[in-house]
Every structure is written in structure tokens, then in C-alpha cells.
mmCIF file of C-alpha atoms and ligand atoms in Angstrom:
data_model
loop_
_atom_site.group_PDB
_atom_site.id
_atom_site.type_symbol
_atom_site.label_atom_id
_atom_site.label_comp_id
_atom_site.label_asym_id
_atom_site.label_seq_id
_atom_site.Cartn_x
_atom_site.Cartn_y
_atom_site.Cartn_z
ATOM 1 C CA MET W 1 36.708 -14.183 -16.261
ATOM 2 C CA LYS W 2 35.824 -12.245 -13.056
ATOM 3 C CA VAL W 3 33.531 -12.622 -10.472
ATOM 4 C CA ARG W 4 32.014 -9.099 -9.358
ATOM 5 C CA HIS W 5 30.059 -8.645 -6.145
ATOM 6 C CA ILE W 6 27.265 -6.085 -5.858
ATOM 7 C CA GLN W 7 26.678 -4.858 -2.223
ATOM 8 C CA ILE W 8 23.076 -3.668 -0.955
ATOM 9 C CA HIS W 9 22.259 -1.582 1.987
ATOM 10 C CA PHE W 10 19.349 -1.484 4.354
ATOM 11 C CA GLU W 11 18.198 -0.186 7.562
ATOM 12 C CA GLU W 12 16.847 -2.510 9.964
ATOM 13 C CA TYR W 13 15.077 -1.161 13.206
ATOM 14 C CA ALA W 14 14.179 -3.938 15.934
ATOM 15 C CA GLU W 15 10.717 -4.399 17.160
ATOM 16 C CA GLY W 16 9.841 -1.376 19.415
ATOM 17 C CA GLU W 17 12.859 0.815 18.125
ATOM 18 C CA GLN W 18 11.824 4.573 17.376
ATOM 19 C CA LEU W 19 11.512 4.488 13.270
ATOM 20 C CA PRO W 20 12.256 7.994 11.727
ATOM 21 C CA PRO W 21 8.353 9.636 12.495
ATOM 22 C CA ALA W 22 7.858 10.198 8.664
ATOM 23 C CA ASP W 23 8.807 6.381 7.759
ATOM 24 C CA LEU W 24 6.499 5.469 10.917
ATOM 25 C CA SER W 25 3.534 7.742 9.704
ATOM 26 C CA LEU W 26 3.714 6.065 6.098
ATOM 27 C CA ILE W 27 3.804 2.269 7.690
ATOM 28 C CA ASN W 28 0.475 3.503 9.659
ATOM 29 C CA GLU W 29 -1.027 4.801 6.378
ATOM 30 C CA ALA W 30 -0.111 1.229 4.709
ATOM 31 C CA ARG W 31 -1.823 -0.275 8.042
ATOM 32 C CA GLN W 32 -4.946 1.696 7.183
ATOM 33 C CA ALA W 33 -4.745 0.588 3.250
ATOM 34 C CA VAL W 34 -4.984 -3.241 4.334
ATOM 35 C CA ASN W 35 -8.399 -2.710 5.135
ATOM 36 C CA THR W 36 -9.419 -2.081 1.491
ATOM 37 C CA SER W 37 -7.724 -5.556 0.355
ATOM 38 C CA TYR W 38 -9.622 -8.050 -1.873
ATOM 39 C CA ALA W 39 -8.018 -10.747 -0.927
ATOM 40 C CA PRO W 40 -10.793 -13.971 -0.779
ATOM 41 C CA TYR W 41 -8.099 -16.309 -2.214
ATOM 42 C CA SER W 42 -4.984 -16.197 -0.582
ATOM 43 C CA GLU W 43 -6.108 -14.464 2.527
ATOM 44 C CA PHE W 44 -2.954 -12.239 2.599
ATOM 45 C CA ARG W 45 -4.230 -8.633 2.903
ATOM 46 C CA VAL W 46 -1.143 -6.369 1.665
ATOM 47 C CA GLY W 47 -1.369 -2.524 2.159
ATOM 48 C CA ALA W 48 1.185 -0.283 0.519
ATOM 49 C CA ALA W 49 1.056 3.765 0.977
ATOM 50 C CA VAL W 50 2.946 5.840 -1.711
ATOM 51 C CA LEU W 51 4.203 9.127 -0.219
ATOM 52 C CA LEU W 52 4.821 11.834 -2.865
ATOM 53 C CA GLU W 53 7.179 14.757 -3.193
ATOM 54 C CA ASN W 54 3.782 17.070 -2.499
ATOM 55 C CA GLY W 55 3.191 15.406 0.856
ATOM 56 C CA LEU W 56 -0.005 13.548 -0.775
ATOM 57 C CA VAL W 57 -0.158 10.018 0.216
ATOM 58 C CA VAL W 58 -1.615 7.428 -2.248
ATOM 59 C CA LYS W 59 -2.672 3.894 -0.991
ATOM 60 C CA GLY W 60 -3.328 0.658 -2.539
ATOM 61 C CA SER W 61 -4.042 -2.988 -1.669
ATOM 62 C CA ASN W 62 -3.730 -6.276 -3.288
ATOM 63 C CA GLN W 63 -7.024 -6.821 -5.904
ATOM 64 C CA GLU W 64 -7.709 -10.695 -6.328
ATOM 65 C CA ASN W 65 -9.652 -12.368 -8.678
ATOM 66 C CA ALA W 66 -11.447 -15.503 -9.346
ATOM 67 C CA SER W 67 -8.926 -15.916 -12.713
ATOM 68 C CA TYR W 68 -6.097 -15.795 -9.887
ATOM 69 C CA PRO W 69 -3.440 -14.525 -12.185
ATOM 70 C CA LEU W 70 -5.475 -11.259 -12.865
ATOM 71 C CA GLY W 71 -4.925 -10.021 -9.255
ATOM 72 C CA LEU W 72 -2.640 -7.095 -8.635
ATOM 73 C CA CYS W 73 -0.437 -6.354 -5.638
ATOM 74 C CA ALA W 74 -0.686 -3.451 -3.308
ATOM 75 C CA GLU W 75 2.429 -1.778 -4.393
ATOM 76 C CA ARG W 76 1.812 -1.858 -8.325
ATOM 77 C CA VAL W 77 -2.129 -0.893 -7.303
ATOM 78 C CA ALA W 78 -0.574 2.144 -5.238
ATOM 79 C CA LEU W 79 2.203 2.891 -7.956
ATOM 80 C CA PHE W 80 -0.196 3.378 -10.931
ATOM 81 C CA HIS W 81 -2.921 5.044 -9.050
ATOM 82 C CA ALA W 82 -0.353 7.868 -7.876
ATOM 83 C CA SER W 83 1.030 8.012 -11.706
ATOM 84 C CA SER W 84 -2.232 8.099 -13.321
ATOM 85 C CA VAL W 85 -3.755 10.751 -10.914
ATOM 86 C CA TYR W 86 -0.389 12.770 -10.371
ATOM 87 C CA PRO W 87 1.931 11.869 -13.071
ATOM 88 C CA GLU W 88 3.997 14.988 -12.615
ATOM 89 C CA LEU W 89 4.883 14.267 -8.921
ATOM 90 C CA LYS W 90 7.966 12.244 -7.581
ATOM 91 C CA VAL W 91 7.540 9.519 -5.782
ATOM 92 C CA VAL W 92 9.500 9.797 -2.296
ATOM 93 C CA ALA W 93 8.737 6.643 -0.466
ATOM 94 C CA ILE W 94 6.536 3.702 -0.397
ATOM 95 C CA ALA W 95 5.798 1.598 2.942
ATOM 96 C CA ILE W 96 4.483 -1.966 2.695
ATOM 97 C CA THR W 97 2.694 -4.309 5.189
ATOM 98 C CA ALA W 98 0.396 -7.147 5.448
ATOM 99 C CA LYS W 99 -2.286 -8.788 7.406
ATOM 100 C CA ALA W 100 -2.809 -12.561 6.894
ATOM 101 C CA GLN W 101 -6.456 -14.244 8.015
ATOM 102 C CA HIS W 102 -4.611 -17.149 10.008
ATOM 103 C CA PHE W 103 -1.352 -15.919 11.041
ATOM 104 C CA ILE W 104 0.616 -13.042 12.558
ATOM 105 C CA THR W 105 2.943 -11.663 9.664
ATOM 106 C CA THR W 106 6.402 -11.398 11.856
ATOM 107 C CA THR W 107 8.731 -10.606 8.927
ATOM 108 C CA PRO W 108 8.977 -7.668 6.521
ATOM 109 C CA ILE W 109 6.701 -7.481 3.463
ATOM 110 C CA THR W 110 9.355 -7.294 0.778
ATOM 111 C CA PRO W 111 7.903 -6.557 -2.661
ATOM 112 C CA CYS W 112 7.252 -9.279 -5.367
ATOM 113 C CA GLY W 113 9.648 -9.151 -8.524
ATOM 114 C CA ALA W 114 7.260 -7.701 -10.887
ATOM 115 C CA CYS W 115 6.726 -4.697 -8.073
ATOM 116 C CA ARG W 116 10.392 -3.836 -7.892
ATOM 117 C CA GLN W 117 10.472 -3.692 -11.689
ATOM 118 C CA VAL W 118 7.673 -1.176 -11.568
ATOM 119 C CA MET W 119 9.543 1.031 -8.670
ATOM 120 C CA ALA W 120 12.298 0.412 -11.018
ATOM 121 C CA GLU W 121 10.560 2.263 -13.840
ATOM 122 C CA THR W 122 9.185 4.672 -11.590
ATOM 123 C CA GLU W 123 12.527 5.532 -10.073
ATOM 124 C CA ASN W 124 14.267 5.498 -14.049
ATOM 125 C CA ARG W 125 11.179 7.970 -15.116
ATOM 126 C CA GLN W 126 11.606 10.406 -12.350
ATOM 127 C CA GLY W 127 15.407 10.293 -11.886
ATOM 128 C CA THR W 128 15.615 10.108 -7.814
ATOM 129 C CA PRO W 129 15.634 6.898 -5.827
ATOM 130 C CA ILE W 130 12.448 5.845 -3.863
ATOM 131 C CA ARG W 131 12.700 5.012 0.094
ATOM 132 C CA ILE W 132 11.059 1.877 0.611
ATOM 133 C CA ILE W 133 9.827 0.697 4.129
ATOM 134 C CA MET W 134 8.871 -2.841 4.820
ATOM 135 C CA ARG W 135 7.131 -4.355 7.663
ATOM 136 C CA GLY W 136 4.650 -7.067 8.630
ATOM 137 C CA GLN W 137 2.232 -6.680 11.681
ATOM 138 C CA GLN W 138 5.386 -7.347 14.256
ATOM 139 C CA GLY W 139 8.964 -7.639 14.121
ATOM 140 C CA VAL W 140 11.740 -6.061 12.336
ATOM 141 C CA ALA W 141 11.385 -3.171 9.908
ATOM 142 C CA GLN W 142 13.623 -3.138 6.795
ATOM 143 C CA ILE W 143 14.309 0.084 4.970
ATOM 144 C CA VAL W 144 16.026 0.553 1.533
ATOM 145 C CA ASN W 145 17.082 3.772 -0.233
ATOM 146 C CA GLY W 146 16.858 3.151 -3.853
ATOM 147 C CA ILE W 147 15.161 0.055 -5.680
ATOM 148 C CA GLY W 148 19.026 -1.272 -6.573
ATOM 149 C CA ASN W 149 19.199 -2.549 -3.294
ATOM 150 C CA LEU W 150 16.374 -4.696 -4.175
ATOM 151 C CA LEU W 151 16.793 -5.382 -7.906
ATOM 152 C CA PRO W 152 20.182 -4.885 -8.961
ATOM 153 C CA LEU W 153 20.843 -5.656 -12.565
ATOM 154 C CA SER W 154 17.310 -4.416 -13.548
ATOM 155 C CA PHE W 155 16.146 -4.315 -16.920
ATOM 156 C CA LYS W 156 16.025 -0.392 -17.798
ATOM 157 C CA GLU W 157 14.696 1.662 -20.570
ATOM 158 C CA GLU W 158 17.995 2.717 -21.817
ATOM 159 C CA LYS W 159 18.554 -1.273 -22.257
ATOM 160 C CA LEU W 160 15.901 -0.576 -25.445
ATOM 161 C CA LYS W 161 18.260 2.026 -27.176
ATOM 162 C CA LYS W 162 19.741 0.908 -30.188
ATOM 163 C CA LYS W 163 23.500 1.704 -30.118
ATOM 164 C CA ARG W 164 24.195 3.533 -33.535
ATOM 165 C CA GLU W 165 26.516 1.317 -35.162
ATOM 166 C CA LYS W 166 30.129 3.231 -35.930
ATOM 167 C CA THR W 167 30.605 4.044 -39.421
ATOM 168 C CA LYS W 168 33.784 3.076 -40.867
ATOM 169 C CA THR W 169 36.145 5.362 -42.170
HETATM 170 N N1 THU L 1 1.055 -9.539 -2.918
HETATM 171 C C1 THU L 1 1.010 -8.031 -2.671
HETATM 172 O O1 THU L 1 -0.061 -7.458 -2.727
HETATM 173 N N2 THU L 1 2.118 -7.528 -2.367
HETATM 174 C C2 THU L 1 3.532 -8.128 -2.408
HETATM 175 O O2 THU L 1 4.338 -7.805 -2.151
HETATM 176 C C3 THU L 1 3.176 -9.612 -2.305
HETATM 177 C C4 THU L 1 2.173 -10.340 -2.851
HETATM 178 C C5 THU L 1 -0.387 -10.097 -2.857
HETATM 179 C C6 THU L 1 -0.609 -10.712 -3.960
HETATM 180 C C7 THU L 1 -1.585 -11.768 -3.607
HETATM 181 O O3 THU L 1 -2.919 -11.018 -3.793
HETATM 182 C C8 THU L 1 -1.223 -12.162 -2.388
HETATM 183 O O4 THU L 1 -0.364 -10.892 -1.879
HETATM 184 C C9 THU L 1 -0.538 -13.213 -1.714
HETATM 185 O O5 THU L 1 0.435 -13.576 -2.737
#
């Protein structure tokens, strides 16, 4: 038995520290997306902005339902929208932020497991990593380059491929 280690890497920008302009601009788009959130049940409004390789930005926000499990996170709304309208364009980056009704979000809004799995599928499909930019209303921003940093050992399409059994000679 071996104990093996996986390292993850993320950039962290302190409150007030200058973010790369492209990241800041995508976070601002995600902030705008918060305004379209439909979150009467959790009162936690999330916005996501997806940057495509041609510079287009596709926004999404969480959409809840009285039948709670049917709601969808902002990240998946944005990614599925992008992929259904622009299937041929790669996703370069996604920014995520949130506003709550009764408190200020002060830690980065990190995507849920289901959204991480969808990001992994997007990366796998396009063959390039996605920059994931996470920030609350205040506080530090955290950025990863590639979903492997948020979802190591993920389930990928290649695992569905049956290996051909070697023929005995
Ligand atoms: N939510 C997102 O939209 N994205 C996340 O990364 C975490 C959670 C939504 C789902 C639900 O509508 C609300 O936030 C509270 O969980």
C-alpha cells in the first residue's frame, strides 16, 4: 500500500489587491448575473459568467423551484446555456459570486460538486483547462487554472470505455 498525494494550486488575491483585468471584468459580469437569480427559497443569489474563446460572455444565475431539488446552480445554467448556443466555442474562464439576503458573503463562492463535474466534462470535451474565478461580495478572491484543482480524481468519459481483452495466443 502506498499513500499518494495530490497537490492543488490556487491564486489568492487579498481584498483590495489588483486582480488581472480580465478576471475582474468577468467577476463584474457575474455580479450583474446575480440580479437575474430566482432564489426565493434559499435567499442566496448566485451569479456566474462564462468567457468564451471569442470574447463573448454568457451569464447565468441560480434558478430555484418550489420542488427544491429541481433548482439549478448558476454555474450549470451558464455553462449549459453557453454550450447549447455556442457548442463550437471553448470556455476559457468562469467567474462565480453570490449575494445573500441576510448577510454579506465574505468568502469565495466555490462551486458545488455537481457543477465541478460539469466543468470537468466541459474541459474534457474541449481539451483545454478552464480558469475558475471565485469571490464573495467582499474578501479574498481565489482562482484555479483547471478543474483538476477543485475535483481531483474525477469521473471522466474515458472510464466508460471498455478495455478490449487481450487475446490469448
Ligand atoms: N448555488 C449555486 O448556484 N452555485 C453554487 O456554487 C452553490 C449553490 C445555489 C443553489 C441554491 O439555489 C442556492 O445556491 C443555495 O444553495
